[in-house]
CSV table of C-alpha atoms and ligand atoms in Angstrom, one decimal:
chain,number,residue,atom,x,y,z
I,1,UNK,CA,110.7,160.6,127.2
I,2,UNK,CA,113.5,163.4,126.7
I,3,UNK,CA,116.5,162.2,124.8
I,4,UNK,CA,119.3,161.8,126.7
I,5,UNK,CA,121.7,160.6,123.7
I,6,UNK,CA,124.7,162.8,122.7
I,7,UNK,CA,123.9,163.9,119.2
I,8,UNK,CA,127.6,163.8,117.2
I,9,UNK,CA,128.6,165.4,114.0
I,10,UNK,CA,131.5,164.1,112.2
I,11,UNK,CA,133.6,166.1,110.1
I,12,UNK,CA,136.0,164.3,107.7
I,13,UNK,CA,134.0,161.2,108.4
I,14,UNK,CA,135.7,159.3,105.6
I,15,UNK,CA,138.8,159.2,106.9
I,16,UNK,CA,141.2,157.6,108.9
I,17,UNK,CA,139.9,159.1,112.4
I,18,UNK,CA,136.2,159.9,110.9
I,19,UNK,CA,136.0,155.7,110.1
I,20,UNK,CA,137.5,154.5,113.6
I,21,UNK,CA,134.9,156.9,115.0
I,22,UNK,CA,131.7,155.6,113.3
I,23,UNK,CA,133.4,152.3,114.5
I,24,UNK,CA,133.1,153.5,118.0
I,25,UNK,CA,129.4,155.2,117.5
I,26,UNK,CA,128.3,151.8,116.0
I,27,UNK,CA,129.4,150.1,119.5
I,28,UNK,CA,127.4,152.5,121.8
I,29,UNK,CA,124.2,152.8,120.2
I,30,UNK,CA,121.8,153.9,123.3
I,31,UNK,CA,124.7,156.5,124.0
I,32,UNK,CA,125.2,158.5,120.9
I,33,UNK,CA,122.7,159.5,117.8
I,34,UNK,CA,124.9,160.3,114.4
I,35,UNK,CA,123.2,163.7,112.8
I,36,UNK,CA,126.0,164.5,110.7
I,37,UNK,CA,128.7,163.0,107.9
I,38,UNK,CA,130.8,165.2,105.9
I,39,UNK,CA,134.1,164.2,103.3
I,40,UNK,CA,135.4,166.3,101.0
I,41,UNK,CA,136.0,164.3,97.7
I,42,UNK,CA,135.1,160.9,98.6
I,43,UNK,CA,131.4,160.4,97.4
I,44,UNK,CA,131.2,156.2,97.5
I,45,UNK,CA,132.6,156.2,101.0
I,46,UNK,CA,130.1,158.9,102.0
I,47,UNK,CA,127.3,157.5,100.8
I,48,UNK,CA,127.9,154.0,101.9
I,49,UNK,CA,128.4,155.4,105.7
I,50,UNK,CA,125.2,157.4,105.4
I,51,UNK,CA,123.1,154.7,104.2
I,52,UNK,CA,124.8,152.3,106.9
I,53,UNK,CA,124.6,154.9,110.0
I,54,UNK,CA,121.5,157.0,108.8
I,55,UNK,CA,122.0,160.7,109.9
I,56,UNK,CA,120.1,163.2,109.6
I,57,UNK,CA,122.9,165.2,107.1
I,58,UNK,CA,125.5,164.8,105.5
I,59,UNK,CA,128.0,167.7,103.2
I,60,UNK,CA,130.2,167.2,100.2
I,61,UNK,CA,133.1,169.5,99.9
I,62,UNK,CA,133.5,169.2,96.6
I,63,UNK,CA,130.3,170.2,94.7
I,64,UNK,CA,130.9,168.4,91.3
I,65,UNK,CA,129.7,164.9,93.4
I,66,UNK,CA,126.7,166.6,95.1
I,67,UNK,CA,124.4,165.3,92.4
I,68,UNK,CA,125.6,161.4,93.0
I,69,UNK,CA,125.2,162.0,96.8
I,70,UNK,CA,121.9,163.1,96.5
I,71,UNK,CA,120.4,160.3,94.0
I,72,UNK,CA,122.0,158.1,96.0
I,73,UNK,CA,120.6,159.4,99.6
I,74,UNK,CA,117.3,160.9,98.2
I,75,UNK,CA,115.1,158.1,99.0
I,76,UNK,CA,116.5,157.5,102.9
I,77,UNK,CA,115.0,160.8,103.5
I,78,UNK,CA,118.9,162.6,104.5
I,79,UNK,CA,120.1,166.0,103.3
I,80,UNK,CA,122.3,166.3,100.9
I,81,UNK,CA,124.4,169.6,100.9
I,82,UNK,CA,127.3,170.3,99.3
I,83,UNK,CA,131.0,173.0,99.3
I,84,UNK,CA,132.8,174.7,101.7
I,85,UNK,CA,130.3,177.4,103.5
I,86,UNK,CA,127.7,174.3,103.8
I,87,UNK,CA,130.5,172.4,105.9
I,88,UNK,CA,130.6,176.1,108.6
I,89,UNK,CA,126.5,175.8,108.1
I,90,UNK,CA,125.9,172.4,109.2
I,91,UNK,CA,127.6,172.1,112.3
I,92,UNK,CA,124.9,174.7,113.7
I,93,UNK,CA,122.1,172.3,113.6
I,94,UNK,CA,120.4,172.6,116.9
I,95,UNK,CA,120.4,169.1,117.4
I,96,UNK,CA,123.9,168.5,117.7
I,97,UNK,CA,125.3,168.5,120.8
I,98,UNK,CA,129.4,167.7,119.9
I,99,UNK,CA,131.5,168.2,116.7
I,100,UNK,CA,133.9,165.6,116.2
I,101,UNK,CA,136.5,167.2,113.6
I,102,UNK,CA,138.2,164.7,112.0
I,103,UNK,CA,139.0,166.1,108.4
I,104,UNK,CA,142.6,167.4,108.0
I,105,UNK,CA,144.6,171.1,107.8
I,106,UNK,CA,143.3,174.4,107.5
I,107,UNK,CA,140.2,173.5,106.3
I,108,UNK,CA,139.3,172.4,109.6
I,109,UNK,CA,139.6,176.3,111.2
I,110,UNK,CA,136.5,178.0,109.7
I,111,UNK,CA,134.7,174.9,110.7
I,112,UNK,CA,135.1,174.8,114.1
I,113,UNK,CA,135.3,177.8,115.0
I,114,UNK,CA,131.5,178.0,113.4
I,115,UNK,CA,130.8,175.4,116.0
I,116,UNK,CA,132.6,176.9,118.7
I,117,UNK,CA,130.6,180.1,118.3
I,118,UNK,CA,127.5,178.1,117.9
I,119,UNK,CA,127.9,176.6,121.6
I,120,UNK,CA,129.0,173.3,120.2
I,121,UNK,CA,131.3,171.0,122.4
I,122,UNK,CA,134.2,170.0,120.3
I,123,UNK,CA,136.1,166.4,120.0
I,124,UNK,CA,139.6,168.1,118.5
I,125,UNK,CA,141.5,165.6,116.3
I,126,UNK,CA,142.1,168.3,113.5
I,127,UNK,CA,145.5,169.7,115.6
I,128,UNK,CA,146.4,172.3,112.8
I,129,UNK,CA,143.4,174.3,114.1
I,130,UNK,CA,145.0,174.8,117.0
I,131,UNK,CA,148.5,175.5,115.8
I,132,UNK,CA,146.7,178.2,112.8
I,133,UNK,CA,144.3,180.1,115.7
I,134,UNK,CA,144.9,178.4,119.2
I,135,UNK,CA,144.3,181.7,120.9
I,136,UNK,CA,141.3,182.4,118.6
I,137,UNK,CA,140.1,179.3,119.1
I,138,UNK,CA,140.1,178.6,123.2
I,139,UNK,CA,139.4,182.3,123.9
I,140,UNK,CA,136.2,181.9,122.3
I,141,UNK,CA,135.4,178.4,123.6
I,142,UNK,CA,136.0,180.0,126.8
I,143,UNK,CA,133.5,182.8,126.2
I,144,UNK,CA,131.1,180.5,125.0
I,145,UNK,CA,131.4,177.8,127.9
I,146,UNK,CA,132.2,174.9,125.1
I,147,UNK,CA,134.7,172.2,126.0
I,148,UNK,CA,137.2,171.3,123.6
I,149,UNK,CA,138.4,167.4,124.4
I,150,UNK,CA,141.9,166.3,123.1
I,151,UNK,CA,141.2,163.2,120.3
I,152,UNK,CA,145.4,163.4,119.3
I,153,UNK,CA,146.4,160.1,121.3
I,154,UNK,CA,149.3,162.4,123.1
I,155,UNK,CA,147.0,165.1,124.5
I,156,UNK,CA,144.2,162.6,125.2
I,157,UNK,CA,147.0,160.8,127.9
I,158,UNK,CA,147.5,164.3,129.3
I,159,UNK,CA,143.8,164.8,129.6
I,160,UNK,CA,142.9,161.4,130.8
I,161,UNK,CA,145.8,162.3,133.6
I,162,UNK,CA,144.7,165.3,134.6
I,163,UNK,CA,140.7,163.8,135.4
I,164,UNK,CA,140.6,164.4,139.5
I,165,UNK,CA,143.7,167.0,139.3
I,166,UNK,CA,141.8,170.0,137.6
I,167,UNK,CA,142.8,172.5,140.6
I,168,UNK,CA,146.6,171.3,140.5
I,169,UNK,CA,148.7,173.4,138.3
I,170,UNK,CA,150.8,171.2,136.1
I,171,UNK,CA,154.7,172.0,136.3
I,172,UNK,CA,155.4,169.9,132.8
I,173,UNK,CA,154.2,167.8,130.6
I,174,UNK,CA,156.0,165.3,128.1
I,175,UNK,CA,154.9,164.4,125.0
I,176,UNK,CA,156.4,161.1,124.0
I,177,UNK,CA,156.9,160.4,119.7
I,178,UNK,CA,157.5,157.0,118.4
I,179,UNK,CA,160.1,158.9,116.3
I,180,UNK,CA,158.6,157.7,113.1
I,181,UNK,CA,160.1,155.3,110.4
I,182,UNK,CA,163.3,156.9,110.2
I,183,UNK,CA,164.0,157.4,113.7
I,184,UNK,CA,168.5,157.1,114.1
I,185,UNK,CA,168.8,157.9,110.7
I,186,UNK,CA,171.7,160.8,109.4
I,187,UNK,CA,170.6,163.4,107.6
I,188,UNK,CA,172.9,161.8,104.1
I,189,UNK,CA,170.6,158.8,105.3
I,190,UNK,CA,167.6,161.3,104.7
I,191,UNK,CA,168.3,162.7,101.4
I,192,UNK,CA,167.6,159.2,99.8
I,193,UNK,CA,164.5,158.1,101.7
I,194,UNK,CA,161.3,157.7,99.5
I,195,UNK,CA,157.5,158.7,99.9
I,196,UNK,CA,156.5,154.8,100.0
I,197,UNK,CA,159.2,154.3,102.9
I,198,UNK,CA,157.5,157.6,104.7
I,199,UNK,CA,153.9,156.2,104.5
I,200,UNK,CA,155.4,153.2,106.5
I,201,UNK,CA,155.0,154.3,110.2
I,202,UNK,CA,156.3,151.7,112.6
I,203,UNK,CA,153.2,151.9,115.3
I,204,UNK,CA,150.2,153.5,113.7
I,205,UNK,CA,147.9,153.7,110.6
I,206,UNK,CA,147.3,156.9,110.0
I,207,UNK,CA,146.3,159.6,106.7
I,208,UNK,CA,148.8,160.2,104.2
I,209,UNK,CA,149.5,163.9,105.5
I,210,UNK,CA,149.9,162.8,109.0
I,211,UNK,CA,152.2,159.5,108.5
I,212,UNK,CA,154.8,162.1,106.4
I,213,UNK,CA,154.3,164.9,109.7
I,214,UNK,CA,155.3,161.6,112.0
I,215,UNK,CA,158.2,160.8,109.5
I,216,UNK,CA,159.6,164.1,110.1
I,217,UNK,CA,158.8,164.9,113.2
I,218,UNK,CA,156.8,167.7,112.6
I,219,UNK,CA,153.9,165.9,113.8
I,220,UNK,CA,155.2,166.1,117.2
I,221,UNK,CA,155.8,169.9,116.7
I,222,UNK,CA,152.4,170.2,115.7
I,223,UNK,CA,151.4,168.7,119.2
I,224,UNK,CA,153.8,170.8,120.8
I,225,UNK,CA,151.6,173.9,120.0
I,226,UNK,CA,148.6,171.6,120.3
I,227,UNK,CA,149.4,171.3,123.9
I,228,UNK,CA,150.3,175.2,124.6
I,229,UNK,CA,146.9,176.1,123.6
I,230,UNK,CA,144.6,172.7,125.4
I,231,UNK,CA,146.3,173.2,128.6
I,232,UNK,CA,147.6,176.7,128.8
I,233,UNK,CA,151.0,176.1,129.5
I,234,UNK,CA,154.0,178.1,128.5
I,235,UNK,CA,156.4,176.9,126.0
I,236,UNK,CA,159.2,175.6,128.5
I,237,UNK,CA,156.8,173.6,130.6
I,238,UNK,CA,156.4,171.3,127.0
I,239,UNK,CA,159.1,169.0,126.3
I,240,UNK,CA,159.0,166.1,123.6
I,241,UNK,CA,160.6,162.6,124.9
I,242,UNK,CA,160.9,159.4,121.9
I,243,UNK,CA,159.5,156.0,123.2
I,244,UNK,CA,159.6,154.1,120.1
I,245,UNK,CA,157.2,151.3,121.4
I,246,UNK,CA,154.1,153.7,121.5
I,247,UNK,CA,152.8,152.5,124.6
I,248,UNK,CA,153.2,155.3,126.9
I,249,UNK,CA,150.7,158.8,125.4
I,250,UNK,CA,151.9,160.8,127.4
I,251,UNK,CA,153.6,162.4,130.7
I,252,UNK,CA,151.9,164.6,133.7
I,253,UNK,CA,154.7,166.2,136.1
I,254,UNK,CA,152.5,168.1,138.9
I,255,UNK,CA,154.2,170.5,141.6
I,256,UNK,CA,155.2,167.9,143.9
I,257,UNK,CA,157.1,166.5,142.0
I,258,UNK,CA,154.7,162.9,140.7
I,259,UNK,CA,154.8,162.4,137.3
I,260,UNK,CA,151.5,160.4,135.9
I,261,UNK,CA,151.4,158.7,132.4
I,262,UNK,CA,148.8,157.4,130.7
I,263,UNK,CA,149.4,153.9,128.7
I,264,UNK,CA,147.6,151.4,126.1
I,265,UNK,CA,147.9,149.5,122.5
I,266,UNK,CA,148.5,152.4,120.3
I,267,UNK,CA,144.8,152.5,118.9
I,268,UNK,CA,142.9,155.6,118.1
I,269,UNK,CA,139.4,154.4,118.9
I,270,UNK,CA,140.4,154.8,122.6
I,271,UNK,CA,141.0,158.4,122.5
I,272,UNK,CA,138.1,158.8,119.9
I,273,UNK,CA,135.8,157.1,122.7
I,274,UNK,CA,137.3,158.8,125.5
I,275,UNK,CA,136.7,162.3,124.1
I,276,UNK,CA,132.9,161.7,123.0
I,277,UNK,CA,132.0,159.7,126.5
I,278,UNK,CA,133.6,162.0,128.9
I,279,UNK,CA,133.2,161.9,131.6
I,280,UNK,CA,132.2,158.3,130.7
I,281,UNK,CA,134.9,155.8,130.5
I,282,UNK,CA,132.4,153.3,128.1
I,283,UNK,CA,133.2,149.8,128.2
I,284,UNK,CA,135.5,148.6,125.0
I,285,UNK,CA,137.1,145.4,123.3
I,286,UNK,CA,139.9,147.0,122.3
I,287,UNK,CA,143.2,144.6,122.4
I,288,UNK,CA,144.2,145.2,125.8
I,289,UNK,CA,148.2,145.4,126.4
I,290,UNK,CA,150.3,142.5,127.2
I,291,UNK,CA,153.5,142.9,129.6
I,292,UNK,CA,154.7,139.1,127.9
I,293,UNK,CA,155.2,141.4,124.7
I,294,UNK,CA,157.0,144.1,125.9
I,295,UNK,CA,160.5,143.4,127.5
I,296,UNK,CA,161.4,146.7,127.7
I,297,UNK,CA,159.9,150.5,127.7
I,298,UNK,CA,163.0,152.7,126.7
I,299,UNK,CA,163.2,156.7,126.2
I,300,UNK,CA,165.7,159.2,124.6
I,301,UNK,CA,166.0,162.5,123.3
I,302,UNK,CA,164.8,163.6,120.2
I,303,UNK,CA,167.7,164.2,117.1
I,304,UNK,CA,166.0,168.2,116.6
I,305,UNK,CA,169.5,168.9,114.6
I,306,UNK,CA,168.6,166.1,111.7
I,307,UNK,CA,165.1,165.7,112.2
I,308,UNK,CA,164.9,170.0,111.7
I,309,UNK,CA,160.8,170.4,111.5
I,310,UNK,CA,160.5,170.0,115.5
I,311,UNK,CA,162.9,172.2,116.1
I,312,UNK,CA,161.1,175.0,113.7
I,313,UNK,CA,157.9,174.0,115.4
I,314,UNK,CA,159.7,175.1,118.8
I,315,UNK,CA,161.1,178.4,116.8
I,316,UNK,CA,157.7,179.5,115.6
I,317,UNK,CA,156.1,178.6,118.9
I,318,UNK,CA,159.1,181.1,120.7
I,319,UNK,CA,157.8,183.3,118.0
I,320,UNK,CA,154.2,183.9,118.8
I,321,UNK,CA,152.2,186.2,116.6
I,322,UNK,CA,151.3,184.3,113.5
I,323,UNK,CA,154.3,181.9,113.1
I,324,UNK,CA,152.7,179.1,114.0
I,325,UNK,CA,150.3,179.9,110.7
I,326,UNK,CA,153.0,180.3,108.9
I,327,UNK,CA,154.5,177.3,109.9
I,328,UNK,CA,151.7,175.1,109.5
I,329,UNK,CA,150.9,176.7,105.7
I,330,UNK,CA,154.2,176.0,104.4
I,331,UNK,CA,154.1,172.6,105.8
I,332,UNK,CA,150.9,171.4,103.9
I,333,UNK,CA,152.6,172.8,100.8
I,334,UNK,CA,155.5,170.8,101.5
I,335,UNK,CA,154.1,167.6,102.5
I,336,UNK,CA,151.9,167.7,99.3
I,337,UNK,CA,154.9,168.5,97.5
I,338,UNK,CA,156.7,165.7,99.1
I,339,UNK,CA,153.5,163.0,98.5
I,340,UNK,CA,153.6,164.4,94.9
I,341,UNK,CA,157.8,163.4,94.8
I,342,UNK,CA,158.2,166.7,93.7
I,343,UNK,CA,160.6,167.8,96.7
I,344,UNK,CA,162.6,165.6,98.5
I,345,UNK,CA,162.3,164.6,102.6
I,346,UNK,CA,164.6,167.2,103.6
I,347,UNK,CA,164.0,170.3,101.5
I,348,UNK,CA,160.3,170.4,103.3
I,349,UNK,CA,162.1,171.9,105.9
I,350,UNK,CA,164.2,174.6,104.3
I,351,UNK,CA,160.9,175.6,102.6
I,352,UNK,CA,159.1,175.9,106.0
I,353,UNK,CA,162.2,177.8,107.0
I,354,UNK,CA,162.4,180.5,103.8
I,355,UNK,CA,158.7,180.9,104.2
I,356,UNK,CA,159.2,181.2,108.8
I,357,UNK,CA,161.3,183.7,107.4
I,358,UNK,CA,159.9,185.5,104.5
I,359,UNK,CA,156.2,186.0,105.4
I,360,UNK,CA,155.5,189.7,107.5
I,361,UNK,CA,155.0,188.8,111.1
I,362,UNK,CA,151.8,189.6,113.3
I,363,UNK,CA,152.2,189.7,116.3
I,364,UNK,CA,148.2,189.7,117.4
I,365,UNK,CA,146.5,188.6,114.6
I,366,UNK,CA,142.6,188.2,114.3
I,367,UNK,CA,141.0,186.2,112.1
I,368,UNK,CA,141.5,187.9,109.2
I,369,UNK,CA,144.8,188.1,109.7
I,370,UNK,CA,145.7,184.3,109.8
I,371,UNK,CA,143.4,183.6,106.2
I,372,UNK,CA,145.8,186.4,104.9
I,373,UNK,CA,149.0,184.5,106.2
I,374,UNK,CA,147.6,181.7,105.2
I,375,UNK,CA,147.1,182.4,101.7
I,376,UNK,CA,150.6,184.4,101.7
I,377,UNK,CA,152.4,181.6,103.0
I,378,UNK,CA,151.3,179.0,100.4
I,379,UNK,CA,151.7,181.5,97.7
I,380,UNK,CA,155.1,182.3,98.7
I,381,UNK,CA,155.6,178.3,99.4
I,382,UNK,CA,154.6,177.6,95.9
I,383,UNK,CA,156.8,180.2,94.1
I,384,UNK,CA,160.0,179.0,96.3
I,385,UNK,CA,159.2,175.3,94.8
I,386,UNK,CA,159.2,176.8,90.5
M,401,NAD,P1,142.6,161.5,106.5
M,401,NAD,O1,143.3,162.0,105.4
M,401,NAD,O2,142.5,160.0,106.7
M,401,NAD,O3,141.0,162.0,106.5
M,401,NAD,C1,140.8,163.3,106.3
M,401,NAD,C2,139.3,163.6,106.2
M,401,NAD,O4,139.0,165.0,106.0
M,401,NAD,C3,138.5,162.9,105.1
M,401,NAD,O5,137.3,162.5,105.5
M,401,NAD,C4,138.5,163.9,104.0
M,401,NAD,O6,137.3,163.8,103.2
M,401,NAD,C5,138.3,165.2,104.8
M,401,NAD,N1,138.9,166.4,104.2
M,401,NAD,C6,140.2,166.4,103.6
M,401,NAD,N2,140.4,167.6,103.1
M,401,NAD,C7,139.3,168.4,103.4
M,401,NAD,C8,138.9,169.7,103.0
M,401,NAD,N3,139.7,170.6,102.4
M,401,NAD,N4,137.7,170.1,103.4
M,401,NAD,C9,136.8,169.3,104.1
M,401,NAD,N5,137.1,168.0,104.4
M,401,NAD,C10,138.3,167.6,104.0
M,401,NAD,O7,143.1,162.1,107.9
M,401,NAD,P2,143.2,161.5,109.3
M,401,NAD,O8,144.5,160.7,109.5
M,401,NAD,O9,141.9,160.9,109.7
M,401,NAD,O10,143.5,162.8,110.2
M,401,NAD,C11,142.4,163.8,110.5
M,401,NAD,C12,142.9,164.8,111.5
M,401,NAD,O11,143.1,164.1,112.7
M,401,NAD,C13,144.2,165.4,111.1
M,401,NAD,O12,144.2,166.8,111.6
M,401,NAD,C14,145.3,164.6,111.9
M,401,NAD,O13,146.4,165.4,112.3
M,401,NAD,C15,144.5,164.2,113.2
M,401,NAD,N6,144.9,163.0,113.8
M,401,NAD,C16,144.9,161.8,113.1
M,401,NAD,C17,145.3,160.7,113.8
M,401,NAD,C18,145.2,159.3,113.1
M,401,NAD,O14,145.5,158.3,113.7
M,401,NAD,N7,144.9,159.3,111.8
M,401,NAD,C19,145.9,160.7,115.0
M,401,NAD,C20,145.9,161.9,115.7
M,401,NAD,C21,145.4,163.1,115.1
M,402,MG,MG1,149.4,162.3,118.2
């Protein structure tokens, strides 16, 4: 009988996407086949997933744990490979049919662009690809014929509304933000806020890099780009709108003038399931939305002057070329920096800016341009912070 099942891949299977993911596999069992696990650091988690959900594979990132994964996995008959180039080898396996790329940053680039080239169909939660290479990235998806469906909650609404409108241009989009943990705070407020009060977002539960990127908006600049590059729309059809309940994803404005949203409990494995079933909707238990718990839905502007990272998202987006590397570079040295209290919550921003700044701009970079700005960027990031 010829397998019908949709063979997944998961990259960054250990974390917060990657687990809410198997969670979703584990419910559809005559719909998808697991082939793949990968984490970078986390041996125990990897090995307890792989011996619960049985792929085929499974890669280490860091190679000083291969040896535990492999005593441990030996005897289930799965292969055990381990460091970065094995994590770019592995998602050509001809069985796969979809990579799900759930690990976080830059890393996630090489990756999936292996896949891409490779003809795999990609489930996107790992939104700094996009904002490093978006036009690397969807002009060879488009070459190869390879889908690339939105995980990010925000882009997943979009997606979901645009199902049936594929032939109707889109005049706008919003992308709505919770506005974070600190959302109507001053920027004195700011200086004194801690990493344990970032890590506290109001709505979701999220990794560590993420929940700081939500805290200071740059998340939602992040998306921004995201956005640009899934649904090929020019920067001023793109605009950002805070609903601090979470329940609206996002906006669709067409040509006429209707504007459709997509809503729903702010949970992850909906989007997760969405993007690996389309064009299945698959049947869920997710906790379905109450109207008795929501008086109100209410919107306003985001604060771009206090809350600076979106608004140097929007700069390096005006920018082109290979701001939006920079941008993102800078950023992960800053939130690290940040979740290692070495900076405080508002000098991440006036690093992202000196590096926006500093680093040569390219204005059509290829590949080896961005892993040169790239490694520039954090360079120059980490000699601004000594
Ligand atoms: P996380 O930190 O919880 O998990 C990251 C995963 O990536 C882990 O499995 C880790 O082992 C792996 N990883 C980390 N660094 C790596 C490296 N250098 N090489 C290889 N693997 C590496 O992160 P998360 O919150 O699950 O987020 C994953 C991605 O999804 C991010 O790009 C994030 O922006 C995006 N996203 C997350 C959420 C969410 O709710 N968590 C929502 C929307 C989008
Ligand atoms: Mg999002």
């Amino acid at each position: 009988m010829e397998d019908k099942k949709r063979h997944i891949a998961i990259l960054g299977s250990t974390g917060s996407i990657g687990t809410q993911a198997l969670e979703v596999l584990n419910q559809h069992p005559d719909i998808f086949e697991l082939e793949v696990l990968t984490a970078h650091s986390n041996a125990e988690l990897l090995i307890k997933q792989a011996l619960k959900y049985q792929p085929n594979a499974v890669v280490i990132s860091d190679e000083s744990r291969y040896r535990e994964v492999n005593d441990a996995l030996f005897d289930a008959g799965i292969k055990v490979y381990a460091g970065e180039e094995a994590l770019t080898q592995v998602v050509e396996m001809e069985s796969i049919d979809m990579v799900l790329t759930a690990l976080v940053g830059y890393a996630g680039l090489k990756p999936t662009l292996a896949a891409i080239r490779a003809g795999k169909n990609i489930a996107l939660a790992n939104k700094e690809t996009l904002v490093v290479a978006g036009d690397l990235v969807t002009k060879m998806a488009q070459e190869k014929g390879v889908n690339v469906f939105p995980v990010d909650s925000e882009h997943s609404a979009i997606f979901q509304c645009l199902v049936g409108e594929f032939h109707n241009p889109i005049e706008k989009i919003y992308l709505t933000a919770s506005g974070g943990p600190f959302r109507g705070k001053t920027r004195d407020e700011l200086m004194q806020v801690t990493r344990a009060q970032a890590l506290k977002h109001p709505n979701w539960v999220m990794g560590a890099k993420i929940t700081i990127d939500s805290a200071s908006l740059m998340n939602k600049g992040l998306e921004v780009i995201e956005a640009k590059w899934l649904f090929n729309l020019k920067n001023e059809q793109i605009d950002v709108i805070v609903h601090p309940q979470s329940i609206i994803h996002s906006i669709v404005q067409f040509t006429d003038g209707s504007m459709k949203a997509q809503m729903g409990l702010p949970d992850m494995k909906l989007p997760i399931q969405f993007a690996l079933g389309y064009p299945q909707r698959l049947k869920s238990d997710f906790e379905r939305f109450n109207f008795a718990n929501y008086s109100s839905f209410t919107f306003e502007q985001p604060d771009k002057e206090t809350f600076r990272n979106l608004q140097l998202a929007f700069d390096a987006l005006e920018k082109g070329g290979n701001a939006a590397c920079v941008l993102n570079a800078a950023n992960e040295v800053a939130v690290d920096a940040f979740l290692h209290d070495k900076i405080g919550f508002l000098a991440m921003s006036d690093l992202i800016e000196h590096c926006l700044q500093k680093v040569a701009y390219i204005e059509r970079p290829e590949y080896e341009d961005y892993v040169q700005t790239d490694r520039e960027t954090r360079e120059m990031a980490k000699a601004y912070l000594n």
